[in-house]
CSV table of C-alpha atoms in Angstrom, one decimal:
chain,number,residue,atom,x,y,z
S,1,MET,CA,0.0,0.0,0.0
S,2,ASN,CA,1.2,3.5,-0.8
S,3,GLU,CA,0.4,5.5,2.4
S,4,GLY,CA,1.7,9.0,2.6
S,5,ALA,CA,1.0,12.6,3.2
S,6,THR,CA,-0.8,12.9,-0.2
S,7,ASP,CA,-3.3,10.2,0.5
S,8,PHE,CA,-6.9,11.2,0.9
S,9,ARG,CA,-8.7,9.2,3.5
S,10,LEU,CA,-12.3,8.4,3.0
S,11,ASN,CA,-14.4,6.5,5.6
S,12,ALA,CA,-17.0,4.2,4.1
S,13,PRO,CA,-20.5,4.7,5.8
S,14,PRO,CA,-21.8,2.2,8.3
S,15,SER,CA,-24.4,0.9,5.9
S,16,VAL,CA,-23.8,0.4,2.1
S,17,THR,CA,-26.6,-1.7,0.7
S,18,MET,CA,-28.9,-1.3,-2.3
S,19,ARG,CA,-31.1,1.0,-0.1
S,20,THR,CA,-28.3,3.2,1.2
S,21,VAL,CA,-25.6,3.1,-1.5
S,22,ALA,CA,-26.6,6.4,-3.3
S,23,ALA,CA,-24.5,8.7,-1.2
S,24,PHE,CA,-21.4,6.4,-1.3
S,25,ARG,CA,-21.9,5.9,-5.0
S,26,SER,CA,-21.4,9.7,-5.6
S,27,GLU,CA,-18.9,10.4,-2.8
S,28,LEU,CA,-16.3,7.8,-3.8
S,29,PRO,CA,-16.1,8.7,-7.5
S,30,ASP,CA,-16.0,12.4,-6.6
S,31,ALA,CA,-13.0,11.7,-4.4
S,32,CYS,CA,-11.4,9.7,-7.2
S,33,GLY,CA,-11.8,12.7,-9.5
S,34,SER,CA,-10.2,15.0,-7.0
S,35,HIS,CA,-7.3,13.0,-5.5
S,36,SER,CA,-4.6,10.8,-7.0
S,37,SER,CA,-4.3,8.5,-4.0
S,38,ILE,CA,-7.2,7.4,-1.8
S,39,LEU,CA,-7.2,5.3,1.4
S,40,LEU,CA,-10.7,3.8,1.9
S,41,ASP,CA,-11.4,3.0,5.5
S,42,ILE,CA,-14.0,0.1,5.7
S,43,GLY,CA,-13.6,-0.5,9.4
S,44,GLY,CA,-16.9,1.1,10.3
S,45,VAL,CA,-19.0,-0.8,7.8
S,46,ALA,CA,-21.6,-2.8,9.7
S,47,GLU,CA,-23.8,-3.7,6.8
S,48,ALA,CA,-23.0,-4.2,3.2
S,49,ASP,CA,-24.1,-6.1,0.1
S,50,LEU,CA,-22.7,-6.5,-3.4
S,51,SER,CA,-23.6,-2.8,-4.3
S,52,PHE,CA,-20.7,-1.9,-2.0
S,53,VAL,CA,-18.3,-4.2,-3.9
S,54,GLN,CA,-19.5,-2.8,-7.2
S,55,VAL,CA,-18.9,0.8,-6.2
S,56,VAL,CA,-15.5,0.0,-4.9
S,57,TYR,CA,-14.5,-1.9,-8.1
S,58,ALA,CA,-15.8,0.9,-10.3
S,59,ALA,CA,-13.7,3.4,-8.3
S,60,ARG,CA,-10.6,1.2,-8.5
S,61,TYR,CA,-11.0,1.1,-12.3
S,62,GLN,CA,-11.5,4.8,-12.4
S,63,MET,CA,-8.3,5.4,-10.3
S,64,ASP,CA,-6.3,2.9,-12.3
S,65,SER,CA,-7.4,4.4,-15.6
S,66,ALA,CA,-6.3,7.9,-14.3
S,67,GLY,CA,-3.0,6.6,-13.0
S,68,GLY,CA,-4.0,6.9,-9.4
S,69,SER,CA,-4.5,4.4,-6.6
S,70,LEU,CA,-7.3,3.3,-4.4
S,71,ASN,CA,-6.3,1.2,-1.4
S,72,LEU,CA,-8.0,0.0,1.8
S,73,ALA,CA,-6.7,1.7,5.0
S,74,GLY,CA,-6.9,-1.8,6.6
S,75,PRO,CA,-7.9,-5.2,5.3
S,76,ALA,CA,-11.2,-6.9,5.6
S,77,THR,CA,-10.9,-9.2,8.7
S,78,ALA,CA,-12.5,-12.3,10.0
S,79,GLY,CA,-15.9,-11.6,11.5
S,80,ASP,CA,-16.5,-8.3,9.8
S,81,PRO,CA,-19.4,-7.9,7.3
S,82,ILE,CA,-17.1,-7.1,4.4
S,83,ALA,CA,-15.0,-10.3,4.8
S,84,ALA,CA,-18.1,-12.4,5.1
S,85,LEU,CA,-19.7,-10.8,2.0
S,86,LEU,CA,-16.5,-11.3,0.0
S,87,GLN,CA,-16.3,-15.0,1.0
S,88,ARG,CA,-20.0,-15.6,0.2
S,89,ALA,CA,-19.6,-13.9,-3.2
S,90,GLY,CA,-16.4,-15.8,-4.2
S,91,PHE,CA,-13.9,-13.0,-4.0
S,92,THR,CA,-11.4,-15.2,-2.1
S,93,THR,CA,-10.0,-17.1,-5.0
S,94,ASN,CA,-8.4,-14.4,-7.2
S,95,PRO,CA,-5.0,-13.3,-5.9
S,96,ALA,CA,-5.6,-9.7,-7.0
S,97,ASP,CA,-8.9,-9.7,-4.9
S,98,VAL,CA,-7.1,-11.2,-2.0
S,99,ASP,CA,-4.3,-8.6,-2.2
S,100,PHE,CA,-6.8,-5.7,-2.4
S,101,TRP,CA,-9.5,-6.7,0.1
S,102,PHE,CA,-7.4,-8.8,2.6
S,103,HIS,CA,-3.9,-7.2,2.0
S,104,GLY,CA,-2.6,-10.6,0.8
S,105,GLU,CA,-3.8,-12.8,3.6
S,106,LEU,CA,-7.2,-14.5,3.9
S,107,PRO,CA,-8.7,-14.2,7.4
S,108,GLN,CA,-8.9,-17.4,9.4
């Protein structure tokens, strides 16, 4: 991860589901358009569904295309809703997904 003084830190909201994703869906791309390096803090997310994953993937693509970076401030960890969601949805088999979401190590 490329942490430094130029990173913009963005906290994901506590709930990112189909019903609540609209604000996050506009906030994250706006940040991507304004900053070259973003650290997304997912530690406070208590409820998420695949709409969260879709927004993050779209933002990662936007940042990659612009030569920037989007990284997680900390990995998804065992017992948190993001890790459980990613495991249910099959995001634990691709090494690139494991690197991004779990910082290289699947939670036990």
